[in-house]
Amino acid sequence: MNESYRLGEQSVITYLQRLANGVSTAELDVAALPTELHAIGEQLQKTHAILQQERQLLECNAYIDPLTNLGNRGGLDRRVEQLWRTGDPFTCAYIDIDHLKHCNDKFGHAEGNRHILSICRALTETMEHNEMLFRIGGDEFVLVSPTTGEAELEQRLERVRADLIEATSDDKAPMISSFSFGCSRVDPLAGDTRRQMTMDADRKMYRYKLMHRVQQPKDSDAPQHPIAEQFPCNDRVFQAISMSSETRYPFILNLDTGESQWSVNAVRDFDLPSQHPFNSVDMWLARVHPEDRDNVRSELDMVVNGTWHFHYMQYRVMDATGAYALCDCTGYRLDGTDTEPNMYVGIIINRSLADTTDSVTGLGDIHALINAIGEMRRVARKAGFIAIKVDDIAEVNARFGFDAGDRVLAESAACLMDCSRGKGRLFRSTGPTFVALFDELGPEAIDELASEIERFLGSPVLIGSLEYQPPIRVATLHLDGVDRQPVSILNELKARLKEAPQVPGTKLD
């Protein structure tokens, strides 16, 4: 064997070893091989090229949906992983096609596929150059945008949806095309998680579907039932659901007839006249604390007349013992149809009993606070935050005992409740820090409340013979809409509190 052949053979072996080790960029210089090895080298190159093509095809099939040629769930995971590594904020929209099952059942799967493709075209035609759309299920899609904000993406999708409905209504197409969606803005570097992103967007999409899903025209021979004959919900099912929690009270109100359903626990804990009272809005308002009643009435009126479809508020309600319990109320207005009533459906959480209540102050704890901010993300309203930190609690605990420190925090919570007067929701965040959340209040109103809190929270607390005035820090945050995860907002409030000037109190040294 001559030296030239031996070196050529070694080049071929090295090339094969690199391919075996996964080096897809490995190259073989066939021209430099001895003549006897040219045919072998050319065949190896051809085989490698074919394998590369097949590998690319397999990868493509692994990440591409065959019907739409969009990315699939695997493609979405890969794209999100890329964005997460960069650490830059981005927005995702979870999109669900309305009534796809109805289309498949009535017109066949071929028409269902055409229905999917027409909506995909409408979505992709309005996308920015750096955005990607993925099909992650039969009727489920996710749009990922590295640059567009949450509110802007919501407005764009709303326009696409409205155009689709207009183009397919009035017998212009076999069925009306529409979709429901929910958007979520995430910031990996601010502590947001992918699970938070998914849950937030998915819940917003489901809420949107509840309130805005287009009703398809009904068959003329389908049986029709007058609204007056309909009861909001099967009573046995409703009460079974109601009894699953001692501290959460579901309710259903038929806005057309005034009929309502309340849980057995609500009847017991708030001394309601029955489980099916009429005029229940007035009945409930009569139990709301007088200082909170006007604000509660105003919000409920907006829901009843259809101005708002979502209601979330914290206020005080008189319980069966005559004491006032702090309650969270979350409710949705469901618009009616020709055969279905307008309804207001929701749940009331009794914070004096709930497991997310801080035992010292009676306010919601950090878990309740995170949930409340999450709910605010699902409503396109202004949002205001006031963070309050009571300084020197550690010193009070060390000098007078933990009972004294708890009394200072409890008194501070009571002052905060008086200052808010039902306009906002109050929580004990962590340690000696409180957070108040406000909907639909402008920056001036928030700053005025913060100033009032600074004045009133400085009231002395009697500890033994000492009149102790706690030093505090107050910081505010104003948002045109909550478009971030709760962790990001709480971190910003914490940073603002750290920089806020201290309102001096009693010196303990």
Short mmCIF file of C-alpha atoms in Angstrom, two decimals:
data_model
loop_
_atom_site.label_atom_id
_atom_site.label_comp_id
_atom_site.label_asym_id
_atom_site.label_seq_id
_atom_site.Cartn_x
_atom_site.Cartn_y
_atom_site.Cartn_z
CA MET A 1 0.00 0.00 0.00
CA ASN A 2 1.53 3.30 -1.07
CA GLU A 3 1.59 6.36 1.19
CA SER A 4 -0.95 8.31 -0.93
CA TYR A 5 -3.55 5.55 -0.66
CA ARG A 6 -2.95 5.19 3.09
CA LEU A 7 -3.48 8.93 3.66
CA GLY A 8 -6.60 8.94 1.50
CA GLU A 9 -7.99 5.99 3.40
CA GLN A 10 -7.29 7.80 6.68
CA SER A 11 -9.16 10.88 5.37
CA VAL A 12 -12.23 8.73 4.62
CA ILE A 13 -12.10 7.10 8.07
CA THR A 14 -11.79 10.50 9.80
CA TYR A 15 -14.75 11.80 7.79
CA LEU A 16 -16.91 8.84 8.83
CA GLN A 17 -15.87 9.20 12.47
CA ARG A 18 -16.89 12.88 12.49
CA LEU A 19 -20.28 12.02 11.00
CA ALA A 20 -20.73 9.29 13.62
CA ASN A 21 -20.01 11.87 16.34
CA GLY A 22 -22.79 14.12 15.04
CA VAL A 23 -20.68 16.67 13.17
CA SER A 24 -23.14 17.41 10.36
CA THR A 25 -20.77 19.97 8.80
CA ALA A 26 -18.03 17.40 8.20
CA GLU A 27 -16.65 17.54 4.64
CA LEU A 28 -14.64 15.17 2.48
CA ASP A 29 -12.29 16.54 -0.23
CA VAL A 30 -12.87 13.91 -2.93
CA ALA A 31 -10.49 15.61 -5.38
CA ALA A 32 -7.60 15.12 -2.93
CA LEU A 33 -8.22 11.37 -2.66
CA PRO A 34 -6.29 8.85 -4.72
CA THR A 35 -8.02 7.83 -7.94
CA GLU A 36 -8.87 4.40 -6.51
CA LEU A 37 -10.93 6.06 -3.73
CA HIS A 38 -12.81 8.67 -5.84
CA ALA A 39 -15.85 6.44 -6.39
CA ILE A 40 -16.07 5.58 -2.68
CA GLY A 41 -15.76 9.27 -1.68
CA GLU A 42 -18.44 10.42 -4.13
CA GLN A 43 -20.84 7.70 -2.95
CA LEU A 44 -20.28 8.68 0.69
CA GLN A 45 -21.03 12.33 -0.13
CA LYS A 46 -24.24 11.41 -1.98
CA THR A 47 -25.39 9.18 0.89
CA HIS A 48 -24.63 11.93 3.41
CA ALA A 49 -26.61 14.48 1.35
CA ILE A 50 -29.63 12.14 1.17
CA LEU A 51 -29.48 11.49 4.92
CA GLN A 52 -29.27 15.23 5.60
CA GLN A 53 -32.37 15.86 3.50
CA GLU A 54 -34.27 13.10 5.26
CA ARG A 55 -33.18 14.43 8.64
CA GLN A 56 -34.34 17.92 7.75
CA LEU A 57 -37.66 16.50 6.54
CA LEU A 58 -38.12 14.58 9.78
CA GLU A 59 -37.29 17.68 11.84
CA CYS A 60 -39.70 19.71 9.74
CA ASN A 61 -42.46 17.15 10.25
CA ALA A 62 -41.73 17.12 13.99
CA TYR A 63 -42.32 20.86 14.29
CA ILE A 64 -44.83 21.60 11.49
CA ASP A 65 -48.60 21.06 11.43
CA PRO A 66 -49.43 19.25 8.16
CA LEU A 67 -52.80 20.95 7.55
CA THR A 68 -51.80 24.59 8.01
CA ASN A 69 -48.00 24.43 7.54
CA LEU A 70 -47.76 26.39 10.78
CA GLY A 71 -45.57 25.36 13.67
CA ASN A 72 -47.08 22.73 15.97
CA ARG A 73 -46.80 22.33 19.74
CA GLY A 74 -43.20 21.18 19.44
CA GLY A 75 -42.43 24.23 17.31
CA LEU A 76 -44.03 26.48 19.92
CA ASP A 77 -41.96 24.93 22.70
CA ARG A 78 -38.78 25.45 20.68
CA ARG A 79 -39.65 29.09 19.91
CA VAL A 80 -40.51 29.88 23.53
CA GLU A 81 -37.26 28.24 24.63
CA GLN A 82 -35.34 30.51 22.25
CA LEU A 83 -37.09 33.63 23.57
CA TRP A 84 -36.60 32.54 27.17
CA ARG A 85 -32.87 32.16 26.65
CA THR A 86 -32.60 35.74 25.38
CA GLY A 87 -34.50 37.01 28.44
CA ASP A 88 -36.45 39.62 26.46
CA PRO A 89 -40.17 40.20 27.22
CA PHE A 90 -42.69 38.93 24.68
CA THR A 91 -46.45 38.56 24.25
CA CYS A 92 -48.38 35.41 23.42
CA ALA A 93 -52.03 35.04 22.44
CA TYR A 94 -53.96 31.81 22.96
CA ILE A 95 -56.62 31.54 20.25
CA ASP A 96 -59.49 29.06 20.11
CA ILE A 97 -61.77 28.72 17.04
CA ASP A 98 -65.43 28.96 18.03
CA HIS A 99 -67.83 26.13 17.14
CA LEU A 100 -65.36 23.98 15.17
CA LYS A 101 -67.09 20.81 16.41
CA HIS A 102 -70.42 22.20 15.18
CA CYS A 103 -68.85 22.79 11.75
CA ASN A 104 -67.41 19.26 11.59
CA ASP A 105 -70.65 17.64 12.76
CA LYS A 106 -72.94 19.62 10.45
CA PHE A 107 -70.85 20.10 7.31
CA GLY A 108 -68.15 17.42 7.53
CA HIS A 109 -64.43 17.48 8.33
CA ALA A 110 -63.45 18.72 4.86
CA GLU A 111 -65.46 21.90 5.46
CA GLY A 112 -64.04 22.00 8.99
CA ASN A 113 -60.52 22.03 7.54
CA ARG A 114 -61.47 24.84 5.13
CA HIS A 115 -62.91 26.71 8.12
CA ILE A 116 -59.61 26.35 10.01
CA LEU A 117 -57.54 27.47 7.00
CA SER A 118 -59.69 30.57 6.39
CA ILE A 119 -59.20 31.72 9.97
CA CYS A 120 -55.46 30.96 9.75
CA ARG A 121 -55.20 33.17 6.65
CA ALA A 122 -57.02 36.00 8.39
CA LEU A 123 -54.63 35.79 11.34
CA THR A 124 -51.40 35.49 9.35
CA GLU A 125 -52.29 38.39 7.04
CA THR A 126 -52.20 40.79 9.98
CA MET A 127 -49.04 39.45 11.66
CA GLU A 128 -45.84 41.44 11.97
CA HIS A 129 -42.68 40.12 10.31
CA ASN A 130 -41.20 38.80 13.57
CA GLU A 131 -44.36 37.07 14.82
CA MET A 132 -45.14 33.36 14.55
CA LEU A 133 -48.43 31.45 14.66
CA PHE A 134 -48.60 27.85 15.91
CA ARG A 135 -51.38 25.28 15.78
CA ILE A 136 -51.17 23.32 19.04
CA GLY A 137 -54.46 21.41 18.77
CA GLY A 138 -57.47 20.88 16.54
CA ASP A 139 -58.96 24.34 17.18
CA GLU A 140 -56.20 25.84 19.35
CA PHE A 141 -53.53 28.27 18.17
CA VAL A 142 -50.84 30.38 19.81
CA LEU A 143 -49.44 33.61 18.35
CA VAL A 144 -46.05 34.71 19.68
CA SER A 145 -44.91 38.32 19.29
CA PRO A 146 -41.51 39.52 20.57
CA THR A 147 -42.39 43.20 20.12
CA THR A 148 -46.14 43.86 20.30
CA GLY A 149 -47.63 44.75 23.70
CA GLU A 150 -50.57 42.97 25.26
CA ALA A 151 -53.16 45.71 24.70
CA GLU A 152 -52.05 46.31 21.11
CA LEU A 153 -52.23 42.62 20.25
CA GLU A 154 -55.69 42.35 21.82
CA GLN A 155 -56.93 45.26 19.69
CA ARG A 156 -55.50 43.73 16.52
CA LEU A 157 -57.08 40.33 17.19
CA GLU A 158 -60.39 42.01 17.98
CA ARG A 159 -60.30 43.71 14.57
CA VAL A 160 -59.49 40.42 12.80
CA ARG A 161 -62.34 38.71 14.60
CA ALA A 162 -64.82 41.49 13.77
CA ASP A 163 -63.82 41.36 10.09
CA LEU A 164 -64.29 37.58 10.02
CA ILE A 165 -67.75 37.81 11.56
CA GLU A 166 -68.77 40.54 9.12
CA ALA A 167 -67.49 38.54 6.13
CA THR A 168 -69.33 35.34 7.10
CA SER A 169 -72.62 36.63 8.57
CA ASP A 170 -76.00 36.88 6.82
CA ASP A 171 -75.60 33.57 4.94
CA LYS A 172 -72.36 34.69 3.25
CA ALA A 173 -70.71 31.42 4.35
CA PRO A 174 -71.85 27.99 5.62
CA MET A 175 -71.30 29.22 9.19
CA ILE A 176 -70.11 32.34 11.01
CA SER A 177 -66.32 32.41 11.51
CA SER A 178 -65.02 33.67 14.82
CA PHE A 179 -62.51 32.88 17.53
CA SER A 180 -61.88 33.61 21.20
CA PHE A 181 -58.52 34.75 22.52
CA GLY A 182 -56.50 35.75 25.56
CA CYS A 183 -53.16 37.59 25.60
CA SER A 184 -50.35 37.46 28.14
CA ARG A 185 -47.17 39.52 28.38
CA VAL A 186 -44.22 37.80 30.06
CA ASP A 187 -40.83 38.99 31.20
CA PRO A 188 -38.46 36.08 32.01
CA LEU A 189 -35.95 38.34 33.77
CA ALA A 190 -38.66 39.70 36.09
CA GLY A 191 -39.39 36.25 37.49
CA ASP A 192 -42.30 35.27 35.24
CA THR A 193 -42.68 31.57 34.46
CA ARG A 194 -43.95 29.69 31.42
CA ARG A 195 -46.67 28.11 33.53
CA GLN A 196 -47.91 31.56 34.55
CA MET A 197 -47.90 32.62 30.91
CA THR A 198 -49.93 29.59 29.82
CA MET A 199 -52.45 29.79 32.66
CA ASP A 200 -52.94 33.53 32.30
CA ALA A 201 -53.51 33.50 28.53
CA ASP A 202 -55.66 30.38 28.68
CA ARG A 203 -57.92 31.75 31.43
CA LYS A 204 -58.31 35.06 29.62
CA MET A 205 -59.22 33.19 26.45
CA TYR A 206 -61.83 31.13 28.28
CA ARG A 207 -63.31 34.24 29.90
CA TYR A 208 -63.52 35.88 26.49
CA LYS A 209 -65.26 32.79 25.07
CA LEU A 210 -67.84 32.87 27.88
CA MET A 211 -68.77 36.45 27.20
CA HIS A 212 -68.28 36.96 23.46
CA ARG A 213 -68.62 33.68 21.58
CA VAL A 214 -70.83 34.15 18.52
CA GLN A 215 -74.00 32.07 18.47
CA GLN A 216 -74.56 30.14 15.25
CA PRO A 217 -78.03 30.39 13.61
CA LYS A 218 -80.32 27.70 14.99
CA ASP A 219 -82.28 25.26 12.84
CA SER A 220 -85.80 26.49 12.24
CA ASP A 221 -87.29 23.20 13.38
CA ALA A 222 -85.34 23.06 16.62
CA PRO A 223 -87.57 23.18 19.73
CA GLN A 224 -87.68 26.63 21.32
CA HIS A 225 -88.22 27.23 25.04
CA PRO A 226 -89.29 30.63 26.38
CA ILE A 227 -86.78 32.33 28.63
CA ALA A 228 -89.37 32.65 31.40
CA GLU A 229 -89.57 28.85 31.65
CA GLN A 230 -85.82 28.44 32.11
CA PHE A 231 -84.20 28.05 35.50
CA PRO A 232 -80.59 29.27 35.70
CA CYS A 233 -79.10 25.91 36.71
CA ASN A 234 -80.06 22.45 37.87
CA ASP A 235 -80.56 22.95 41.60
CA ARG A 236 -79.00 19.64 42.71
CA VAL A 237 -75.87 20.22 40.62
CA PHE A 238 -75.56 23.82 41.81
CA GLN A 239 -75.85 22.89 45.48
CA ALA A 240 -73.38 20.01 45.08
CA ILE A 241 -70.83 22.44 43.64
CA SER A 242 -71.64 24.99 46.36
CA MET A 243 -71.04 22.50 49.16
CA SER A 244 -67.52 21.74 47.90
CA SER A 245 -66.25 24.82 49.77
CA GLU A 246 -67.28 26.36 53.08
CA THR A 247 -65.80 29.77 52.28
CA ARG A 248 -66.79 30.29 48.63
CA TYR A 249 -70.37 31.10 47.69
CA PRO A 250 -71.42 30.67 44.04
CA PHE A 251 -74.44 32.64 42.82
CA ILE A 252 -76.47 32.88 39.60
CA LEU A 253 -78.76 35.79 38.77
CA ASN A 254 -81.21 35.77 35.86
CA LEU A 255 -81.11 39.44 34.82
CA ASP A 256 -84.31 39.11 32.76
CA THR A 257 -86.55 37.64 35.46
CA GLY A 258 -84.81 38.68 38.70
CA GLU A 259 -84.64 35.04 39.79
CA SER A 260 -81.41 33.91 41.47
CA GLN A 261 -79.68 30.97 43.07
CA TRP A 262 -77.45 31.09 46.15
CA SER A 263 -75.56 28.39 47.96
CA VAL A 264 -76.79 26.90 51.22
CA ASN A 265 -73.62 28.23 52.90
CA ALA A 266 -74.37 31.78 51.73
CA VAL A 267 -77.90 31.55 53.16
CA ARG A 268 -76.42 30.35 56.44
CA ASP A 269 -73.49 32.76 56.75
CA PHE A 270 -75.23 35.94 55.51
CA ASP A 271 -78.76 35.25 56.74
CA LEU A 272 -80.30 35.39 53.25
CA PRO A 273 -84.10 34.94 53.06
CA SER A 274 -83.83 31.83 50.84
CA GLN A 275 -81.72 30.06 48.24
CA HIS A 276 -83.86 31.55 45.43
CA PRO A 277 -84.59 35.17 46.34
CA PHE A 278 -85.87 37.73 43.83
CA ASN A 279 -84.35 41.25 43.58
CA SER A 280 -81.17 39.80 45.02
CA VAL A 281 -79.03 42.80 43.99
CA ASP A 282 -80.99 45.07 46.36
CA MET A 283 -81.02 42.31 48.97
CA TRP A 284 -77.24 42.00 48.80
CA LEU A 285 -76.59 45.76 48.75
CA ALA A 286 -78.58 46.10 51.99
CA ARG A 287 -75.94 43.92 53.66
CA VAL A 288 -72.93 45.78 52.25
CA HIS A 289 -71.12 48.14 54.64
CA PRO A 290 -72.56 51.69 54.29
CA GLU A 291 -69.14 53.13 53.43
CA ASP A 292 -68.69 50.61 50.59
CA ARG A 293 -72.27 50.52 49.31
CA ASP A 294 -72.18 53.34 46.73
CA ASN A 295 -69.10 51.96 45.01
CA VAL A 296 -70.52 48.43 44.96
CA ARG A 297 -73.87 49.67 43.62
CA SER A 298 -72.11 51.63 40.86
CA GLU A 299 -70.13 48.59 39.68
CA LEU A 300 -73.12 46.24 39.82
CA ASP A 301 -75.20 48.71 37.80
CA MET A 302 -72.51 48.62 35.09
CA VAL A 303 -72.78 44.82 34.97
CA VAL A 304 -76.60 44.74 34.99
CA ASN A 305 -76.93 47.27 32.15
CA GLY A 306 -74.29 45.50 30.06
CA THR A 307 -71.57 48.18 30.19
CA TRP A 308 -69.19 45.77 31.93
CA HIS A 309 -69.03 42.00 31.48
CA PHE A 310 -66.62 41.38 34.36
CA HIS A 311 -66.80 42.44 37.99
CA TYR A 312 -64.15 41.97 40.66
CA MET A 313 -64.33 43.91 43.89
CA GLN A 314 -63.50 43.62 47.58
CA TYR A 315 -65.83 45.07 50.20
CA ARG A 316 -67.41 44.42 53.60
CA VAL A 317 -70.68 42.51 54.04
CA MET A 318 -72.70 41.98 57.23
CA ASP A 319 -72.78 38.32 58.19
CA ALA A 320 -75.39 36.42 60.18
CA THR A 321 -73.82 37.51 63.49
CA GLY A 322 -74.09 41.22 62.64
CA ALA A 323 -70.32 41.60 62.10
CA TYR A 324 -68.82 42.76 58.82
CA ALA A 325 -66.81 40.17 56.88
CA LEU A 326 -64.34 41.16 54.19
CA CYS A 327 -65.45 39.54 50.91
CA ASP A 328 -64.08 39.23 47.38
CA CYS A 329 -66.68 39.09 44.62
CA THR A 330 -65.83 37.90 41.10
CA GLY A 331 -68.62 37.73 38.52
CA TYR A 332 -69.31 37.58 34.79
CA ARG A 333 -72.23 38.87 32.77
CA LEU A 334 -73.31 36.36 30.11
CA ASP A 335 -75.29 38.01 27.33
CA GLY A 336 -78.48 36.20 26.38
CA THR A 337 -79.86 35.00 23.06
CA ASP A 338 -83.36 34.46 21.70
CA THR A 339 -83.74 31.41 23.91
CA GLU A 340 -81.25 32.07 26.72
CA PRO A 341 -81.47 34.75 29.42
CA ASN A 342 -78.97 37.46 30.31
CA MET A 343 -77.20 36.18 33.39
CA TYR A 344 -74.78 37.35 36.05
CA VAL A 345 -72.74 34.43 37.43
CA GLY A 346 -70.00 34.57 40.01
CA ILE A 347 -68.53 33.57 43.32
CA ILE A 348 -68.05 35.37 46.64
CA ILE A 349 -65.12 34.51 48.88
CA ASN A 350 -65.48 35.14 52.60
CA ARG A 351 -62.01 36.34 53.59
CA SER A 352 -62.79 35.94 57.30
CA LEU A 353 -63.03 32.18 56.70
CA ALA A 354 -60.92 31.54 53.60
CA ASP A 355 -57.60 29.72 53.85
CA THR A 356 -55.89 32.57 51.98
CA THR A 357 -56.63 35.03 54.79
CA ASP A 358 -53.89 36.45 56.97
CA SER A 359 -54.74 35.46 60.55
CA VAL A 360 -53.33 38.64 62.10
CA THR A 361 -55.02 41.31 59.98
CA GLY A 362 -58.01 39.49 58.42
CA LEU A 363 -56.85 40.63 54.98
CA GLY A 364 -56.02 38.38 52.05
CA ASP A 365 -52.50 36.97 52.19
CA ILE A 366 -49.78 36.89 49.54
CA HIS A 367 -51.52 34.05 47.67
CA ALA A 368 -54.75 36.02 47.52
CA LEU A 369 -52.79 39.09 46.38
CA ILE A 370 -51.17 37.21 43.50
CA ASN A 371 -54.56 35.83 42.45
CA ALA A 372 -56.10 39.31 42.59
CA ILE A 373 -53.41 40.81 40.35
CA GLY A 374 -53.92 37.89 38.00
CA GLU A 375 -57.64 38.73 37.83
CA MET A 376 -56.82 42.39 37.10
CA ARG A 377 -54.84 41.24 34.06
CA ARG A 378 -58.05 39.90 32.59
CA VAL A 379 -59.80 43.28 32.61
CA ALA A 380 -58.88 46.17 30.30
CA ARG A 381 -59.05 48.93 32.92
CA LYS A 382 -56.73 51.33 34.63
CA ALA A 383 -55.05 49.91 37.71
CA GLY A 384 -53.50 51.58 40.73
CA PHE A 385 -51.32 50.05 43.45
CA ILE A 386 -50.36 51.45 46.83
CA ALA A 387 -47.69 49.59 48.77
CA ILE A 388 -47.30 50.32 52.50
CA LYS A 389 -44.50 49.04 54.69
CA VAL A 390 -44.58 49.37 58.47
CA ASP A 391 -40.97 49.79 59.55
CA ASP A 392 -39.36 48.64 62.81
CA ILE A 393 -41.76 45.70 63.39
CA ALA A 394 -38.75 43.50 64.12
CA GLU A 395 -37.69 45.92 66.87
CA VAL A 396 -41.22 45.96 68.32
CA ASN A 397 -41.28 42.17 68.37
CA ALA A 398 -37.86 42.03 70.05
CA ARG A 399 -38.71 44.61 72.71
CA PHE A 400 -42.40 44.00 73.47
CA GLY A 401 -43.11 40.53 72.04
CA PHE A 402 -44.84 39.25 68.93
CA ASP A 403 -48.31 40.06 70.30
CA ALA A 404 -47.39 43.74 70.28
CA GLY A 405 -46.09 43.53 66.72
CA ASP A 406 -49.25 41.76 65.59
CA ARG A 407 -51.35 44.48 67.27
CA VAL A 408 -49.47 47.18 65.35
CA LEU A 409 -50.10 45.35 62.07
CA ALA A 410 -53.77 44.76 62.92
CA GLU A 411 -54.29 48.44 63.76
CA SER A 412 -52.53 49.43 60.55
CA ALA A 413 -54.83 47.11 58.56
CA ALA A 414 -57.90 48.69 60.20
CA CYS A 415 -56.66 52.18 59.27
CA LEU A 416 -56.06 51.05 55.69
CA MET A 417 -59.61 49.69 55.50
CA ASP A 418 -61.03 53.02 56.70
CA CYS A 419 -58.94 54.93 54.16
CA SER A 420 -59.97 52.76 51.20
CA ARG A 421 -63.73 52.92 51.97
CA GLY A 422 -64.49 50.06 49.61
CA LYS A 423 -62.71 51.66 46.66
CA GLY A 424 -60.02 49.02 46.53
CA ARG A 425 -58.86 45.62 47.77
CA LEU A 426 -56.36 45.25 50.58
CA PHE A 427 -53.84 42.49 51.23
CA ARG A 428 -51.00 41.73 53.58
CA SER A 429 -48.20 40.93 51.18
CA THR A 430 -45.17 39.69 53.11
CA GLY A 431 -44.06 40.56 56.63
CA PRO A 432 -45.00 44.15 57.50
CA THR A 433 -45.94 45.09 53.91
CA PHE A 434 -49.47 45.77 52.69
CA VAL A 435 -50.69 46.27 49.12
CA ALA A 436 -53.92 48.01 48.06
CA LEU A 437 -55.31 47.45 44.55
CA PHE A 438 -57.64 49.89 42.80
CA ASP A 439 -59.60 49.67 39.54
CA GLU A 440 -60.50 52.66 37.38
CA LEU A 441 -58.84 55.27 39.61
CA GLY A 442 -56.57 57.83 37.99
CA PRO A 443 -53.08 58.75 39.25
CA GLU A 444 -54.38 61.83 41.10
CA ALA A 445 -56.93 59.80 43.07
CA ILE A 446 -54.32 57.14 43.91
CA ASP A 447 -51.80 59.75 45.08
CA GLU A 448 -54.50 61.42 47.20
CA LEU A 449 -55.32 58.10 48.87
CA ALA A 450 -51.60 57.46 49.46
CA SER A 451 -51.29 60.85 51.17
CA GLU A 452 -54.32 60.06 53.34
CA ILE A 453 -52.79 56.73 54.28
CA GLU A 454 -49.56 58.46 55.30
CA ARG A 455 -51.55 60.72 57.64
CA PHE A 456 -53.85 58.14 59.20
CA LEU A 457 -51.42 55.23 59.43
CA GLY A 458 -49.23 57.31 61.68
CA SER A 459 -51.86 57.16 64.47
CA PRO A 460 -50.39 55.92 67.77
CA VAL A 461 -50.91 52.34 68.98
CA LEU A 462 -50.95 51.77 72.73
CA ILE A 463 -48.33 49.18 73.76
CA GLY A 464 -48.48 48.92 77.52
CA SER A 465 -47.91 52.51 78.66
CA LEU A 466 -46.16 53.51 75.43
CA GLU A 467 -48.03 55.31 72.65
CA TYR A 468 -46.19 53.88 69.70
CA GLN A 469 -46.46 55.56 66.32
CA PRO A 470 -45.10 53.19 63.63
CA PRO A 471 -42.79 54.66 61.00
CA ILE A 472 -44.04 53.81 57.50
CA ARG A 473 -43.10 53.99 53.83
CA VAL A 474 -45.67 54.43 51.06
CA ALA A 475 -45.18 53.94 47.31
CA THR A 476 -47.60 54.06 44.37
CA LEU A 477 -47.73 52.52 40.91
CA HIS A 478 -50.12 53.57 38.11
CA LEU A 479 -50.83 51.37 35.08
CA ASP A 480 -53.12 51.98 32.12
CA GLY A 481 -53.65 48.21 32.11
CA VAL A 482 -52.09 45.29 33.96
CA ASP A 483 -50.00 43.68 31.24
CA ARG A 484 -47.40 41.95 33.39
CA GLN A 485 -47.25 38.94 35.65
CA PRO A 486 -47.93 39.50 39.39
CA VAL A 487 -44.33 38.74 40.39
CA SER A 488 -43.02 41.51 38.14
CA ILE A 489 -45.42 44.09 39.63
CA LEU A 490 -44.69 43.07 43.22
CA ASN A 491 -40.94 43.32 42.58
CA GLU A 492 -41.39 46.85 41.23
CA LEU A 493 -43.48 47.85 44.26
CA LYS A 494 -40.80 46.42 46.55
CA ALA A 495 -38.12 48.47 44.78
CA ARG A 496 -40.24 51.63 45.02
CA LEU A 497 -40.83 51.08 48.74
CA LYS A 498 -37.11 50.77 49.29
CA GLU A 499 -36.57 54.18 47.69
CA ALA A 500 -39.60 55.87 49.33
CA PRO A 501 -38.93 58.35 52.16
CA GLN A 502 -39.86 57.20 55.63
CA VAL A 503 -42.69 58.87 57.50
CA PRO A 504 -41.04 59.00 60.94
CA GLY A 505 -42.64 57.51 64.00
CA THR A 506 -41.69 56.66 67.59
CA LYS A 507 -38.01 55.93 68.16
CA LEU A 508 -37.45 52.75 70.14
CA ASP A 509 -33.74 53.21 70.94
#
